[in-house]
């Protein structure tokens, strides 16, 4: 602009401009050389009052959040996905209406819940974006976008949420960079390089904050990574510890790997945020399958793949583990962490862990300050790979006919490689004593293994799959409710004609909220009976978790709508298999907020 | 050519502006630049960088993954994973007319980056005669411009036109569409 003004001036002034400009350019660093003259910054916009009054998120608030806040992705460290709010009930939910909607401006799968701190909402979207919004009005407060390198390796280009602590917002950027933002401005405070993205490490999880540390792990199990969890100082971003989910030779668990170099590319990705027990300082992380997919290329149990590992957040030490199935060959990443629920068994209270695993089993475990003990395992969808479980350890006896290998095809494997449930989290209601499971029933696979060579940053899978519908299948998507004290299923809602990728929310109003279906609806169920009490079709399919919060004494339900990634993949495969019964779901993200008028 | 003082001044300003305009580092780096007409092709695993010929590509079989290489100074364009190219050799009689125009002796070249989520496409399903992305199970028909035959990919794999020069596979033009994925 200034140059254009000067061009209309005299030759002398232009000559002066040229020399001034040249001199200025030479003085600039190389990276800035050639940039047009900077426009003087105007005065900064005033910080909105709601952000001026921003209430820092203390450790105490994370441990005991007020009923009206949703401060972490599952609201509480135990992973329940439960809001005690009870203004919206089975009696009035039918009158729920949209209050505001906000377009995220990006496509692909929106897998993050809105977090709400004292009326300020923070939402992560695909594309390394975080949006701060006035949770009552829907007014934009700030927007952070971090450009993703053009050639970044991000096979699941999404974010499963942000974390809050102090006056910061933490987000795991896809290219494996941990970012701390100023909650009041959205400006970067610090960044930390977590891993080398070009070697296949990328991030899609929400960070976990506990005891002053910010913890993340990386995806990349299809790219020959060696999984890990790493902790950073929340204030400075300084690395604190790093613990691999695949041990190096000589480390505990290394005896479950062959003598070669398989451990270096052994997988064990960290896809999803851990749940945390403040009494024992242990975080319970779910780990991905071994890499490459065929277990005969890495003989042994392959600890700690397809497991839950208990890691001390202070030291990074692994205190215990439970491996759901050794030597995975089915792509059953056990991505979800177990939730922490104390339940009744045989007349005693078990300090429990409950995990709804991708391998098709519902696992009841017992936590402690150290080891994790097996209590019970029961299939919740068709499962024909495990012939039985060891009654003491839970170790499955695998049917060899259902285990693919290198150059070996295994037919009719149930559940499919997507699992009976994938990453979308379950919820638990302490009122009903039930967990709520988003399941996909009747889907099976044929898997054929193949040799594969490792090349950094490239696919390291070595398998092809063919999806099958179980004979006589009349539906795929389900919501299941199980009583944790009896270990019995209470109700099942089926979605004829739709898959289910819906994360679960339970509320004190006796409701369960979930999307997940290809009709783009958010559904509300009676938590006790499974009766559908309300549905609303949004712009796209809903796979992200819903959250509930209060502003000015009024309860709201918030959720992102934005179909994509694996839900899109399953939908497309089924559409081909059924010759058009599962049509494409419209994509494009939006944040929806509902309330009873 | 008639000029006046304003024209001169504007030209001079243009020179200054052009001089000030940053040249993207990627554009300076042939390794990261997209393939260009005249490039040769070399297998990603070949440390001798021997240019590929049609006979090096197995018929109806697993794709050969390749980089492009500048013809004169032999710079291998492996500075970006988006430059990975897959080569498949097919019976020319079985290829669609439009795809045949992009092929050389039955060899077709496509971007090896899936248009769904950017995974590497590199498997071959012989029964279905399709390219296969193992990450999310998209399938592409190499005989028909790599159209999506199944799975979540939203669009075809970009094609890289080929020709033959002295018996060697040579790039005939840029990718036919943008390489990479949405979102």
PDB file of C-alpha atoms in Angstrom, chain A residues 397-591:
ATOM      1  CA  UNK A 397      -7.070 -69.487  23.238  1.00  0.00           C
ATOM      2  CA  UNK A 398      -6.981 -68.487  19.584  1.00  0.00           C
ATOM      3  CA  UNK A 399      -8.513 -70.606  16.860  1.00  0.00           C
ATOM      4  CA  UNK A 400      -5.610 -71.023  14.412  1.00  0.00           C
ATOM      5  CA  UNK A 401      -8.046 -71.207  11.512  1.00  0.00           C
ATOM      6  CA  UNK A 402      -9.062 -67.627  12.281  1.00  0.00           C
ATOM      7  CA  UNK A 403      -5.543 -66.281  12.480  1.00  0.00           C
ATOM      8  CA  UNK A 404      -4.109 -64.954   9.221  1.00  0.00           C
ATOM      9  CA  UNK A 405      -0.410 -65.081   8.463  1.00  0.00           C
ATOM     10  CA  UNK A 406       2.129 -64.178   5.850  1.00  0.00           C
ATOM     11  CA  UNK A 407       0.836 -65.779   2.689  1.00  0.00           C
ATOM     12  CA  UNK A 408      -2.037 -67.273   4.658  1.00  0.00           C
ATOM     13  CA  UNK A 409      -5.669 -66.254   4.343  1.00  0.00           C
ATOM     14  CA  UNK A 410      -8.084 -66.544   7.228  1.00  0.00           C
ATOM     15  CA  UNK A 411     -11.765 -66.404   6.372  1.00  0.00           C
ATOM     16  CA  UNK A 412     -14.790 -65.179   8.251  1.00  0.00           C
ATOM     17  CA  UNK A 413     -13.015 -63.445  11.112  1.00  0.00           C
ATOM     18  CA  UNK A 414     -15.516 -61.835  13.472  1.00  0.00           C
ATOM     19  CA  UNK A 415     -15.459 -59.007  14.409  1.00  0.00           C
ATOM     20  CA  UNK A 416     -13.842 -57.250  11.469  1.00  0.00           C
ATOM     21  CA  UNK A 417     -10.553 -55.400  11.685  1.00  0.00           C
ATOM     22  CA  UNK A 418     -12.525 -52.306  12.760  1.00  0.00           C
ATOM     23  CA  UNK A 419     -13.523 -54.281  15.835  1.00  0.00           C
ATOM     24  CA  UNK A 420     -16.768 -54.582  17.732  1.00  0.00           C
ATOM     25  CA  UNK A 421     -16.099 -51.038  18.864  1.00  0.00           C
ATOM     26  CA  UNK A 422     -13.397 -48.751  17.595  1.00  0.00           C
ATOM     27  CA  UNK A 423     -12.079 -45.512  19.142  1.00  0.00           C
ATOM     28  CA  UNK A 424     -15.438 -43.860  20.071  1.00  0.00           C
ATOM     29  CA  UNK A 425     -15.621 -43.929  23.860  1.00  0.00           C
ATOM     30  CA  UNK A 426     -18.208 -45.645  26.008  1.00  0.00           C
ATOM     31  CA  UNK A 427     -19.958 -43.813  28.854  1.00  0.00           C
ATOM     32  CA  UNK A 428     -20.905 -44.883  32.365  1.00  0.00           C
ATOM     33  CA  UNK A 429     -23.798 -43.640  34.476  1.00  0.00           C
ATOM     34  CA  UNK A 430     -23.432 -44.057  38.241  1.00  0.00           C
ATOM     35  CA  UNK A 431     -27.208 -43.726  38.467  1.00  0.00           C
ATOM     36  CA  UNK A 432     -28.046 -46.722  36.291  1.00  0.00           C
ATOM     37  CA  UNK A 433     -24.755 -48.541  36.969  1.00  0.00           C
ATOM     38  CA  UNK A 434     -24.608 -49.198  33.249  1.00  0.00           C
ATOM     39  CA  UNK A 435     -22.005 -48.653  30.585  1.00  0.00           C
ATOM     40  CA  UNK A 436     -23.160 -47.626  27.116  1.00  0.00           C
ATOM     41  CA  UNK A 437     -21.355 -49.122  24.133  1.00  0.00           C
ATOM     42  CA  UNK A 438     -21.405 -47.973  20.503  1.00  0.00           C
ATOM     43  CA  UNK A 439     -21.031 -51.334  18.751  1.00  0.00           C
ATOM     44  CA  UNK A 440     -20.897 -52.633  15.229  1.00  0.00           C
ATOM     45  CA  UNK A 441     -22.304 -56.153  15.078  1.00  0.00           C
ATOM     46  CA  UNK A 442     -22.363 -58.642  12.201  1.00  0.00           C
ATOM     47  CA  UNK A 443     -19.241 -57.356  10.464  1.00  0.00           C
ATOM     48  CA  UNK A 444     -16.536 -59.882   9.699  1.00  0.00           C
ATOM     49  CA  UNK A 445     -13.396 -60.046   7.582  1.00  0.00           C
ATOM     50  CA  UNK A 446     -11.237 -62.151   5.407  1.00  0.00           C
ATOM     51  CA  UNK A 447      -7.615 -61.162   5.969  1.00  0.00           C
ATOM     52  CA  UNK A 448      -4.648 -62.227   3.884  1.00  0.00           C
ATOM     53  CA  UNK A 449      -1.121 -61.491   5.064  1.00  0.00           C
ATOM     54  CA  UNK A 450       1.864 -60.631   2.910  1.00  0.00           C
ATOM     55  CA  UNK A 451       5.513 -59.773   3.295  1.00  0.00           C
ATOM     56  CA  UNK A 452       6.256 -56.113   3.669  1.00  0.00           C
ATOM     57  CA  UNK A 453       9.501 -54.162   3.703  1.00  0.00           C
ATOM     58  CA  UNK A 454      10.046 -51.255   6.060  1.00  0.00           C
ATOM     59  CA  UNK A 455      10.647 -47.850   4.551  1.00  0.00           C
ATOM     60  CA  UNK A 456      10.492 -44.856   6.904  1.00  0.00           C
ATOM     61  CA  UNK A 457       7.192 -43.046   6.669  1.00  0.00           C
ATOM     62  CA  UNK A 458       5.604 -45.554   4.320  1.00  0.00           C
ATOM     63  CA  UNK A 459       2.871 -48.087   4.886  1.00  0.00           C
ATOM     64  CA  UNK A 460       3.998 -51.061   6.905  1.00  0.00           C
ATOM     65  CA  UNK A 461       0.932 -53.261   6.972  1.00  0.00           C
ATOM     66  CA  UNK A 462       1.317 -56.344   4.830  1.00  0.00           C
ATOM     67  CA  UNK A 463      -2.305 -57.393   4.626  1.00  0.00           C
ATOM     68  CA  UNK A 464      -5.432 -57.100   2.556  1.00  0.00           C
ATOM     69  CA  UNK A 465      -8.940 -57.352   3.930  1.00  0.00           C
ATOM     70  CA  UNK A 466     -12.326 -58.224   2.491  1.00  0.00           C
ATOM     71  CA  UNK A 467     -15.353 -57.171   4.509  1.00  0.00           C
ATOM     72  CA  UNK A 468     -18.229 -59.605   5.052  1.00  0.00           C
ATOM     73  CA  UNK A 469     -21.690 -59.369   6.549  1.00  0.00           C
ATOM     74  CA  UNK A 470     -22.506 -62.241   8.845  1.00  0.00           C
ATOM     75  CA  UNK A 471     -25.169 -64.599   7.411  1.00  0.00           C
ATOM     76  CA  UNK A 472     -28.650 -63.428   8.315  1.00  0.00           C
ATOM     77  CA  UNK A 473     -27.468 -60.030   9.505  1.00  0.00           C
ATOM     78  CA  UNK A 474     -30.333 -57.546   9.754  1.00  0.00           C
ATOM     79  CA  UNK A 475     -28.355 -54.654  11.163  1.00  0.00           C
ATOM     80  CA  UNK A 476     -24.858 -53.447  12.004  1.00  0.00           C
ATOM     81  CA  UNK A 477     -24.995 -50.465  14.351  1.00  0.00           C
ATOM     82  CA  UNK A 478     -26.001 -50.955  17.958  1.00  0.00           C
ATOM     83  CA  UNK A 479     -26.063 -49.173  21.284  1.00  0.00           C
ATOM     84  CA  UNK A 480     -25.657 -51.646  24.107  1.00  0.00           C
ATOM     85  CA  UNK A 481     -26.201 -51.088  27.836  1.00  0.00           C
ATOM     86  CA  UNK A 482     -24.485 -53.414  30.325  1.00  0.00           C
ATOM     87  CA  UNK A 483     -24.828 -53.436  34.092  1.00  0.00           C
ATOM     88  CA  UNK A 484     -21.327 -53.364  35.529  1.00  0.00           C
ATOM     89  CA  UNK A 485     -22.287 -55.104  38.762  1.00  0.00           C
ATOM     90  CA  UNK A 486     -23.960 -58.090  37.128  1.00  0.00           C
ATOM     91  CA  UNK A 487     -21.855 -58.194  33.996  1.00  0.00           C
ATOM     92  CA  UNK A 488     -25.071 -58.657  32.030  1.00  0.00           C
ATOM     93  CA  UNK A 489     -26.470 -56.819  29.046  1.00  0.00           C
ATOM     94  CA  UNK A 490     -29.606 -54.838  29.927  1.00  0.00           C
ATOM     95  CA  UNK A 491     -30.763 -53.417  26.635  1.00  0.00           C
ATOM     96  CA  UNK A 492     -29.727 -53.121  22.994  1.00  0.00           C
ATOM     97  CA  UNK A 493     -30.876 -50.565  20.472  1.00  0.00           C
ATOM     98  CA  UNK A 494     -30.258 -51.529  16.866  1.00  0.00           C
ATOM     99  CA  UNK A 495     -29.847 -49.197  13.903  1.00  0.00           C
ATOM    100  CA  UNK A 496     -31.207 -51.061  10.871  1.00  0.00           C
ATOM    101  CA  UNK A 497     -29.417 -49.793   7.809  1.00  0.00           C
ATOM    102  CA  UNK A 498     -26.708 -47.869   9.627  1.00  0.00           C
ATOM    103  CA  UNK A 499     -23.335 -48.432  11.165  1.00  0.00           C
ATOM    104  CA  UNK A 500     -22.546 -46.812  14.520  1.00  0.00           C
ATOM    105  CA  UNK A 501     -19.502 -44.645  15.144  1.00  0.00           C
ATOM    106  CA  UNK A 502     -21.112 -42.645  17.932  1.00  0.00           C
ATOM    107  CA  UNK A 503     -19.213 -41.641  21.037  1.00  0.00           C
ATOM    108  CA  UNK A 504     -21.361 -41.820  24.177  1.00  0.00           C
ATOM    109  CA  UNK A 505     -22.484 -39.244  26.750  1.00  0.00           C
ATOM    110  CA  UNK A 506     -24.502 -40.150  29.869  1.00  0.00           C
ATOM    111  CA  UNK A 507     -26.218 -37.519  32.004  1.00  0.00           C
ATOM    112  CA  UNK A 508     -27.776 -37.172  35.418  1.00  0.00           C
ATOM    113  CA  UNK A 509     -31.072 -36.537  33.697  1.00  0.00           C
ATOM    114  CA  UNK A 510     -31.289 -40.226  32.882  1.00  0.00           C
ATOM    115  CA  UNK A 511     -30.239 -39.764  29.278  1.00  0.00           C
ATOM    116  CA  UNK A 512     -27.636 -41.118  26.919  1.00  0.00           C
ATOM    117  CA  UNK A 513     -26.639 -39.009  23.910  1.00  0.00           C
ATOM    118  CA  UNK A 514     -24.892 -40.359  20.850  1.00  0.00           C
ATOM    119  CA  UNK A 515     -24.627 -39.795  17.114  1.00  0.00           C
ATOM    120  CA  UNK A 516     -22.744 -42.296  14.998  1.00  0.00           C
ATOM    121  CA  UNK A 517     -25.364 -43.082  12.368  1.00  0.00           C
ATOM    122  CA  UNK A 518     -25.410 -42.294   8.685  1.00  0.00           C
ATOM    123  CA  UNK A 519     -28.703 -40.393   8.997  1.00  0.00           C
ATOM    124  CA  UNK A 520     -26.685 -37.523  10.575  1.00  0.00           C
ATOM    125  CA  UNK A 521     -28.774 -37.642  13.755  1.00  0.00           C
ATOM    126  CA  UNK A 522     -27.936 -36.953  17.355  1.00  0.00           C
ATOM    127  CA  UNK A 523     -29.968 -39.441  19.395  1.00  0.00           C
ATOM    128  CA  UNK A 524     -31.107 -39.273  23.016  1.00  0.00           C
ATOM    129  CA  UNK A 525     -31.962 -42.526  24.791  1.00  0.00           C
ATOM    130  CA  UNK A 526     -33.621 -43.243  28.077  1.00  0.00           C
ATOM    131  CA  UNK A 527     -30.573 -44.537  29.922  1.00  0.00           C
ATOM    132  CA  UNK A 528     -32.597 -47.102  31.845  1.00  0.00           C
ATOM    133  CA  UNK A 529     -34.618 -48.602  29.024  1.00  0.00           C
ATOM    134  CA  UNK A 530     -32.962 -47.695  25.735  1.00  0.00           C
ATOM    135  CA  UNK A 531     -36.089 -45.987  24.447  1.00  0.00           C
ATOM    136  CA  UNK A 532     -35.328 -43.227  21.939  1.00  0.00           C
ATOM    137  CA  UNK A 533     -36.696 -40.003  23.377  1.00  0.00           C
ATOM    138  CA  UNK A 534     -35.338 -37.474  20.877  1.00  0.00           C
ATOM    139  CA  UNK A 535     -33.440 -37.301  17.599  1.00  0.00           C
ATOM    140  CA  UNK A 536     -32.197 -34.436  15.461  1.00  0.00           C
ATOM    141  CA  UNK A 537     -30.556 -34.573  12.007  1.00  0.00           C
ATOM    142  CA  UNK A 538     -27.515 -32.324  11.761  1.00  0.00           C
ATOM    143  CA  UNK A 539     -25.428 -31.247   8.781  1.00  0.00           C
ATOM    144  CA  UNK A 540     -23.211 -34.327   8.725  1.00  0.00           C
ATOM    145  CA  UNK A 541     -22.671 -37.556  10.609  1.00  0.00           C
ATOM    146  CA  UNK A 542     -21.704 -37.279  14.272  1.00  0.00           C
ATOM    147  CA  UNK A 543     -18.732 -39.296  15.490  1.00  0.00           C
ATOM    148  CA  UNK A 544     -17.314 -36.948  18.132  1.00  0.00           C
ATOM    149  CA  UNK A 545     -18.376 -37.150  21.780  1.00  0.00           C
ATOM    150  CA  UNK A 546     -21.103 -34.873  23.060  1.00  0.00           C
ATOM    151  CA  UNK A 547     -20.624 -32.813  26.216  1.00  0.00           C
ATOM    152  CA  UNK A 548     -22.989 -31.063  28.607  1.00  0.00           C
ATOM    153  CA  UNK A 549     -22.490 -27.817  30.487  1.00  0.00           C
ATOM    154  CA  UNK A 550     -24.216 -24.953  32.241  1.00  0.00           C
ATOM    155  CA  UNK A 551     -24.098 -21.229  31.523  1.00  0.00           C
ATOM    156  CA  UNK A 552     -26.193 -18.812  33.552  1.00  0.00           C
ATOM    157  CA  UNK A 553     -28.006 -21.670  35.166  1.00  0.00           C
ATOM    158  CA  UNK A 554     -29.101 -23.374  31.939  1.00  0.00           C
ATOM    159  CA  UNK A 555     -28.009 -26.812  30.746  1.00  0.00           C
ATOM    160  CA  UNK A 556     -26.765 -27.304  27.196  1.00  0.00           C
ATOM    161  CA  UNK A 557     -25.739 -30.290  25.091  1.00  0.00           C
ATOM    162  CA  UNK A 558     -22.899 -29.647  22.637  1.00  0.00           C
ATOM    163  CA  UNK A 559     -21.434 -31.866  19.937  1.00  0.00           C
ATOM    164  CA  UNK A 560     -19.478 -31.642  16.729  1.00  0.00           C
ATOM    165  CA  UNK A 561     -20.988 -33.013  13.565  1.00  0.00           C
ATOM    166  CA  UNK A 562     -18.463 -34.053  10.931  1.00  0.00           C
ATOM    167  CA  UNK A 563     -18.305 -37.493   9.340  1.00  0.00           C
ATOM    168  CA  UNK A 564     -15.094 -38.953   7.996  1.00  0.00           C
ATOM    169  CA  UNK A 565     -11.997 -41.132   8.208  1.00  0.00           C
ATOM    170  CA  UNK A 566     -12.868 -44.632   9.455  1.00  0.00           C
ATOM    171  CA  UNK A 567     -16.627 -44.105   9.521  1.00  0.00           C
ATOM    172  CA  UNK A 568     -16.373 -43.020   5.917  1.00  0.00           C
ATOM    173  CA  UNK A 569     -14.251 -46.063   5.167  1.00  0.00           C
ATOM    174  CA  UNK A 570     -16.671 -48.545   6.705  1.00  0.00           C
ATOM    175  CA  UNK A 571     -19.627 -46.843   5.033  1.00  0.00           C
ATOM    176  CA  UNK A 572     -17.968 -46.998   1.617  1.00  0.00           C
ATOM    177  CA  UNK A 573     -17.011 -50.647   1.949  1.00  0.00           C
ATOM    178  CA  UNK A 574     -20.517 -51.573   3.040  1.00  0.00           C
ATOM    179  CA  UNK A 575     -22.018 -49.557   0.232  1.00  0.00           C
ATOM    180  CA  UNK A 576     -20.107 -51.632  -2.292  1.00  0.00           C
ATOM    181  CA  UNK A 577     -20.877 -54.858  -0.466  1.00  0.00           C
ATOM    182  CA  UNK A 578     -24.612 -54.145  -0.377  1.00  0.00           C
ATOM    183  CA  UNK A 579     -24.827 -52.509  -3.812  1.00  0.00           C
ATOM    184  CA  UNK A 580     -25.870 -49.116  -2.570  1.00  0.00           C
ATOM    185  CA  UNK A 581     -27.547 -49.601   0.804  1.00  0.00           C
ATOM    186  CA  UNK A 582     -24.996 -47.425   2.607  1.00  0.00           C
ATOM    187  CA  UNK A 583     -24.756 -44.203   0.577  1.00  0.00           C
ATOM    188  CA  UNK A 584     -22.154 -41.534   1.125  1.00  0.00           C
ATOM    189  CA  UNK A 585     -22.734 -39.296   4.146  1.00  0.00           C
ATOM    190  CA  UNK A 586     -22.346 -35.539   3.624  1.00  0.00           C
ATOM    191  CA  UNK A 587     -19.198 -34.142   5.182  1.00  0.00           C
ATOM    192  CA  UNK A 588     -18.119 -30.816   6.604  1.00  0.00           C
ATOM    193  CA  UNK A 589     -17.864 -29.871  10.241  1.00  0.00           C
ATOM    194  CA  UNK A 590     -20.125 -27.879  12.536  1.00  0.00           C
ATOM    195  CA  UNK A 591     -20.538 -27.410  16.265  1.00  0.00           C
TER     196      UNK A 591
END
